[in-house]
Amino acid sequence: MNKPNSNSNSTFTKAALLLASTLTVMSGATIAPSLPAMQDHFVNVANVELLVKLVITMPALFIVIGSPIAGMIVDRFGRKPLLLSTTLFYGLTGASGLILDSLPAILVGRAFLGLSVSGVMVSATTLIADYYIGTARTTFMGLQAAFMSLGGVLFLSLGGTLALHNWRYPFLIYLFSLLLLPLIVFAIYEPQRNLSKKILASNQGSQNESIPITLLLLIFGMTTLSQIIFYLIPVQLPFYLRSLVNATPSESGMAIAFCTLFSAFTSIFYGRIKAKLDFVSIVPFTFGIFGIGYVIIGHANNYPTALVGLAIAGLGLGLLMPNMSVWISTIVPDAVRGRSLGGLSTAFFLGQFLSPIIAQPVSQKVGLALTYGLAGGLLLLLSAMFIIMRAQVTALSVKPIKSEKL
């Protein structure tokens, strides 16, 4: 594996990677405060309740489709070209909701946005794993997750404010990506990985043997399930708060942003937490805190109590993505890093897409309050099960790649 290049310590390089990472959280949740008004606008469209919620999660489906392709592209053709092109495409497709005047057309625009996000997320995360190793990688991926959360705070708050005036205005926020293009052009460099086709061909067998498939599948499964549950917040919370306290779009946006703010707090400290706990130990800790927050949300009878639950859930959520990303970056060979992180991206956004499809019939039958309570109970059960199975999961882990001093 290549040694970290000194350019990776450049402030502009770090800024480019962190700001590009904020685009991923913008893909869905930014327009969450607009959903009730959008539903009112398209009230005559059949199945509008489900279709409007798919406006949030449609990008996730196409991120699922695009991420494996993006992983192959970055491993074969390089990281920077994909990051640059998909950042441009992101701005154009994301803002399409400003002018499209039918729900199906908006959903098509959201699908293309999802393809863009897959390229941005896979290339940015893979670049971070390329540029940094050991403690530096752990710290930076925690910082990446924090920036994603802080970006969510900013963009959700702004989206809620804009939605007060018109449900279309939050789509303007996606144009932010166009401002990043010059920074990506001048601050991002393609890492020298020294992976010629000849070397890859001769080492293919040994590399395949060193890939812990079972552990990867477990990580992907946990990620998908956690996102199915997490996306009850951006997709369902505006409707829950409107029924609970007649919350405005701005109040709903602030509530979701409150969750991401606390998520950013724990992400910033992920490096310190990881120094004291291993990957396996962090998982039940994350699910436990996450679950407590959801139980409180489900039992809330006023806006402040809901905020407390959202804050606690955010504390757990903030450890999830950096833990999974660093875990995978540590256990896979350099030659398949892009594809492995592409698999994580697929798992991450598959959960987001499936969330309203699974939650909608449940919430219609038992109500949103009980849906949040059941989700919290499931997370607490998973936390307990993971503690019991800790030894088995630890046994699946493999030694870090020898060329990396962790």
PDB file of N, CA, C and O in Angstrom, residues 352-389:
ATOM      1  N   GLN A 352     -32.201   2.996   3.987  1.00  0.00           N
ATOM      2  CA  GLN A 352     -32.971   4.235   3.871  1.00  0.00           C
ATOM      3  C   GLN A 352     -34.131   4.081   2.893  1.00  0.00           C
ATOM      4  O   GLN A 352     -35.234   4.584   3.123  1.00  0.00           O
ATOM      5  N   PHE A 353     -33.887   3.375   1.778  1.00  0.00           N
ATOM      6  CA  PHE A 353     -34.949   3.180   0.800  1.00  0.00           C
ATOM      7  C   PHE A 353     -36.052   2.280   1.344  1.00  0.00           C
ATOM      8  O   PHE A 353     -37.242   2.522   1.126  1.00  0.00           O
ATOM      9  N   LEU A 354     -35.653   1.229   2.058  1.00  0.00           N
ATOM     10  CA  LEU A 354     -36.630   0.270   2.566  1.00  0.00           C
ATOM     11  C   LEU A 354     -37.450   0.828   3.726  1.00  0.00           C
ATOM     12  O   LEU A 354     -38.551   0.337   4.006  1.00  0.00           O
ATOM     13  N   SER A 355     -36.936   1.855   4.395  1.00  0.00           N
ATOM     14  CA  SER A 355     -37.568   2.349   5.616  1.00  0.00           C
ATOM     15  C   SER A 355     -39.050   2.696   5.443  1.00  0.00           C
ATOM     16  O   SER A 355     -39.893   2.161   6.181  1.00  0.00           O
ATOM     17  N   PRO A 356     -39.442   3.571   4.500  1.00  0.00           N
ATOM     18  CA  PRO A 356     -40.876   3.899   4.404  1.00  0.00           C
ATOM     19  C   PRO A 356     -41.711   2.733   3.910  1.00  0.00           C
ATOM     20  O   PRO A 356     -42.891   2.618   4.258  1.00  0.00           O
ATOM     21  N   ILE A 357     -41.114   1.857   3.089  1.00  0.00           N
ATOM     22  CA  ILE A 357     -41.851   0.707   2.577  1.00  0.00           C
ATOM     23  C   ILE A 357     -42.217  -0.234   3.716  1.00  0.00           C
ATOM     24  O   ILE A 357     -43.322  -0.788   3.774  1.00  0.00           O
ATOM     25  N   ILE A 358     -41.290  -0.414   4.663  1.00  0.00           N
ATOM     26  CA  ILE A 358     -41.538  -1.274   5.812  1.00  0.00           C
ATOM     27  C   ILE A 358     -42.360  -0.554   6.880  1.00  0.00           C
ATOM     28  O   ILE A 358     -43.283  -1.126   7.470  1.00  0.00           O
ATOM     29  N   ALA A 359     -42.048   0.720   7.111  1.00  0.00           N
ATOM     30  CA  ALA A 359     -42.680   1.445   8.218  1.00  0.00           C
ATOM     31  C   ALA A 359     -44.104   1.889   7.909  1.00  0.00           C
ATOM     32  O   ALA A 359     -44.926   1.985   8.830  1.00  0.00           O
ATOM     33  N   GLN A 360     -44.404   2.177   6.639  1.00  0.00           N
ATOM     34  CA  GLN A 360     -45.720   2.715   6.299  1.00  0.00           C
ATOM     35  C   GLN A 360     -46.858   1.785   6.729  1.00  0.00           C
ATOM     36  O   GLN A 360     -47.788   2.228   7.419  1.00  0.00           O
ATOM     37  N   PRO A 361     -46.832   0.492   6.377  1.00  0.00           N
ATOM     38  CA  PRO A 361     -47.937  -0.365   6.822  1.00  0.00           C
ATOM     39  C   PRO A 361     -47.972  -0.553   8.334  1.00  0.00           C
ATOM     40  O   PRO A 361     -49.047  -0.683   8.921  1.00  0.00           O
ATOM     41  N   VAL A 362     -46.793  -0.554   8.970  1.00  0.00           N
ATOM     42  CA  VAL A 362     -46.754  -0.700  10.425  1.00  0.00           C
ATOM     43  C   VAL A 362     -47.370   0.522  11.096  1.00  0.00           C
ATOM     44  O   VAL A 362     -48.213   0.404  11.996  1.00  0.00           O
ATOM     45  N   SER A 363     -46.958   1.712  10.650  1.00  0.00           N
ATOM     46  CA  SER A 363     -47.456   2.942  11.269  1.00  0.00           C
ATOM     47  C   SER A 363     -48.943   3.138  11.015  1.00  0.00           C
ATOM     48  O   SER A 363     -49.661   3.676  11.862  1.00  0.00           O
ATOM     49  N   GLN A 364     -49.426   2.700   9.853  1.00  0.00           N
ATOM     50  CA  GLN A 364     -50.855   2.821   9.565  1.00  0.00           C
ATOM     51  C   GLN A 364     -51.679   1.915  10.480  1.00  0.00           C
ATOM     52  O   GLN A 364     -52.817   2.233  10.823  1.00  0.00           O
ATOM     53  N   LYS A 365     -51.083   0.802  10.878  1.00  0.00           N
ATOM     54  CA  LYS A 365     -51.814  -0.159  11.708  1.00  0.00           C
ATOM     55  C   LYS A 365     -51.738   0.175  13.190  1.00  0.00           C
ATOM     56  O   LYS A 365     -52.744   0.051  13.915  1.00  0.00           O
ATOM     57  N   VAL A 366     -50.559   0.591  13.670  1.00  0.00           N
ATOM     58  CA  VAL A 366     -50.387   0.793  15.112  1.00  0.00           C
ATOM     59  C   VAL A 366     -50.137   2.250  15.493  1.00  0.00           C
ATOM     60  O   VAL A 366     -50.113   2.581  16.678  1.00  0.00           O
ATOM     61  N   GLY A 367     -49.917   3.130  14.513  1.00  0.00           N
ATOM     62  CA  GLY A 367     -49.634   4.531  14.802  1.00  0.00           C
ATOM     63  C   GLY A 367     -48.137   4.798  14.887  1.00  0.00           C
ATOM     64  O   GLY A 367     -47.345   3.880  15.154  1.00  0.00           O
ATOM     65  N   LEU A 368     -47.752   6.048  14.675  1.00  0.00           N
ATOM     66  CA  LEU A 368     -46.332   6.398  14.648  1.00  0.00           C
ATOM     67  C   LEU A 368     -45.682   6.312  16.024  1.00  0.00           C
ATOM     68  O   LEU A 368     -44.509   5.937  16.138  1.00  0.00           O
ATOM     69  N   ALA A 369     -46.422   6.646  17.071  1.00  0.00           N
ATOM     70  CA  ALA A 369     -45.841   6.597  18.415  1.00  0.00           C
ATOM     71  C   ALA A 369     -45.390   5.180  18.757  1.00  0.00           C
ATOM     72  O   ALA A 369     -44.251   4.956  19.201  1.00  0.00           O
ATOM     73  N   LEU A 370     -46.260   4.199  18.525  1.00  0.00           N
ATOM     74  CA  LEU A 370     -45.909   2.818  18.822  1.00  0.00           C
ATOM     75  C   LEU A 370     -44.835   2.306  17.858  1.00  0.00           C
ATOM     76  O   LEU A 370     -43.995   1.484  18.242  1.00  0.00           O
ATOM     77  N   THR A 371     -44.835   2.805  16.626  1.00  0.00           N
ATOM     78  CA  THR A 371     -43.797   2.412  15.663  1.00  0.00           C
ATOM     79  C   THR A 371     -42.421   2.809  16.173  1.00  0.00           C
ATOM     80  O   THR A 371     -41.467   2.013  16.120  1.00  0.00           O
ATOM     81  N   TYR A 372     -42.291   4.041  16.676  1.00  0.00           N
ATOM     82  CA  TYR A 372     -41.012   4.473  17.251  1.00  0.00           C
ATOM     83  C   TYR A 372     -40.653   3.636  18.486  1.00  0.00           C
ATOM     84  O   TYR A 372     -39.487   3.256  18.681  1.00  0.00           O
ATOM     85  N   GLY A 373     -41.643   3.342  19.310  1.00  0.00           N
ATOM     86  CA  GLY A 373     -41.388   2.541  20.503  1.00  0.00           C
ATOM     87  C   GLY A 373     -40.929   1.125  20.162  1.00  0.00           C
ATOM     88  O   GLY A 373     -39.996   0.595  20.773  1.00  0.00           O
ATOM     89  N   LEU A 374     -41.561   0.514  19.165  1.00  0.00           N
ATOM     90  CA  LEU A 374     -41.170  -0.830  18.737  1.00  0.00           C
ATOM     91  C   LEU A 374     -39.763  -0.836  18.151  1.00  0.00           C
ATOM     92  O   LEU A 374     -38.979  -1.761  18.384  1.00  0.00           O
ATOM     93  N   ALA A 375     -39.452   0.200  17.367  1.00  0.00           N
ATOM     94  CA  ALA A 375     -38.108   0.302  16.784  1.00  0.00           C
ATOM     95  C   ALA A 375     -37.058   0.421  17.887  1.00  0.00           C
ATOM     96  O   ALA A 375     -35.988  -0.203  17.816  1.00  0.00           O
ATOM     97  N   GLY A 376     -37.356   1.208  18.910  1.00  0.00           N
ATOM     98  CA  GLY A 376     -36.431   1.342  20.029  1.00  0.00           C
ATOM     99  C   GLY A 376     -36.243   0.032  20.766  1.00  0.00           C
ATOM    100  O   GLY A 376     -35.119  -0.338  21.149  1.00  0.00           O
ATOM    101  N   GLY A 377     -37.334  -0.702  20.968  1.00  0.00           N
ATOM    102  CA  GLY A 377     -37.240  -1.995  21.623  1.00  0.00           C
ATOM    103  C   GLY A 377     -36.401  -2.990  20.829  1.00  0.00           C
ATOM    104  O   GLY A 377     -35.621  -3.759  21.398  1.00  0.00           O
ATOM    105  N   LEU A 378     -36.547  -2.959  19.497  1.00  0.00           N
ATOM    106  CA  LEU A 378     -35.752  -3.839  18.642  1.00  0.00           C
ATOM    107  C   LEU A 378     -34.267  -3.516  18.747  1.00  0.00           C
ATOM    108  O   LEU A 378     -33.425  -4.421  18.817  1.00  0.00           O
ATOM    109  N   LEU A 379     -33.936  -2.221  18.770  1.00  0.00           N
ATOM    110  CA  LEU A 379     -32.532  -1.826  18.904  1.00  0.00           C
ATOM    111  C   LEU A 379     -31.942  -2.291  20.235  1.00  0.00           C
ATOM    112  O   LEU A 379     -30.796  -2.758  20.291  1.00  0.00           O
ATOM    113  N   LEU A 380     -32.706  -2.176  21.307  1.00  0.00           N
ATOM    114  CA  LEU A 380     -32.226  -2.625  22.609  1.00  0.00           C
ATOM    115  C   LEU A 380     -32.031  -4.141  22.630  1.00  0.00           C
ATOM    116  O   LEU A 380     -31.067  -4.647  23.221  1.00  0.00           O
ATOM    117  N   LEU A 381     -32.931  -4.858  21.971  1.00  0.00           N
ATOM    118  CA  LEU A 381     -32.791  -6.314  21.879  1.00  0.00           C
ATOM    119  C   LEU A 381     -31.534  -6.685  21.098  1.00  0.00           C
ATOM    120  O   LEU A 381     -30.781  -7.590  21.501  1.00  0.00           O
ATOM    121  N   LEU A 382     -31.289  -5.982  19.987  1.00  0.00           N
ATOM    122  CA  LEU A 382     -30.097  -6.249  19.188  1.00  0.00           C
ATOM    123  C   LEU A 382     -28.823  -5.936  19.974  1.00  0.00           C
ATOM    124  O   LEU A 382     -27.818  -6.646  19.853  1.00  0.00           O
ATOM    125  N   SER A 383     -28.856  -4.882  20.774  1.00  0.00           N
ATOM    126  CA  SER A 383     -27.708  -4.542  21.602  1.00  0.00           C
ATOM    127  C   SER A 383     -27.390  -5.683  22.565  1.00  0.00           C
ATOM    128  O   SER A 383     -26.230  -6.089  22.718  1.00  0.00           O
ATOM    129  N   ALA A 384     -28.432  -6.227  23.203  1.00  0.00           N
ATOM    130  CA  ALA A 384     -28.235  -7.325  24.153  1.00  0.00           C
ATOM    131  C   ALA A 384     -27.721  -8.573  23.439  1.00  0.00           C
ATOM    132  O   ALA A 384     -26.809  -9.259  23.932  1.00  0.00           O
ATOM    133  N   MET A 385     -28.289  -8.862  22.261  1.00  0.00           N
ATOM    134  CA  MET A 385     -27.861 -10.041  21.510  1.00  0.00           C
ATOM    135  C   MET A 385     -26.406  -9.917  21.072  1.00  0.00           C
ATOM    136  O   MET A 385     -25.648 -10.883  21.093  1.00  0.00           O
ATOM    137  N   PHE A 386     -26.012  -8.707  20.694  1.00  0.00           N
ATOM    138  CA  PHE A 386     -24.639  -8.510  20.230  1.00  0.00           C
ATOM    139  C   PHE A 386     -23.650  -8.670  21.374  1.00  0.00           C
ATOM    140  O   PHE A 386     -22.537  -9.178  21.173  1.00  0.00           O
ATOM    141  N   ILE A 387     -24.044  -8.261  22.574  1.00  0.00           N
ATOM    142  CA  ILE A 387     -23.176  -8.467  23.750  1.00  0.00           C
ATOM    143  C   ILE A 387     -22.980  -9.956  23.997  1.00  0.00           C
ATOM    144  O   ILE A 387     -21.863 -10.422  24.267  1.00  0.00           O
ATOM    145  N   ILE A 388     -24.072 -10.708  23.878  1.00  0.00           N
ATOM    146  CA  ILE A 388     -24.000 -12.151  24.108  1.00  0.00           C
ATOM    147  C   ILE A 388     -23.126 -12.832  23.055  1.00  0.00           C
ATOM    148  O   ILE A 388     -22.357 -13.749  23.355  1.00  0.00           O
ATOM    149  N   MET A 389     -23.209 -12.342  21.807  1.00  0.00           N
ATOM    150  CA  MET A 389     -22.499 -12.969  20.691  1.00  0.00           C
ATOM    151  C   MET A 389     -21.147 -12.313  20.413  1.00  0.00           C
ATOM    152  O   MET A 389     -20.536 -12.574  19.377  1.00  0.00           O
TER     153      MET A 389
END
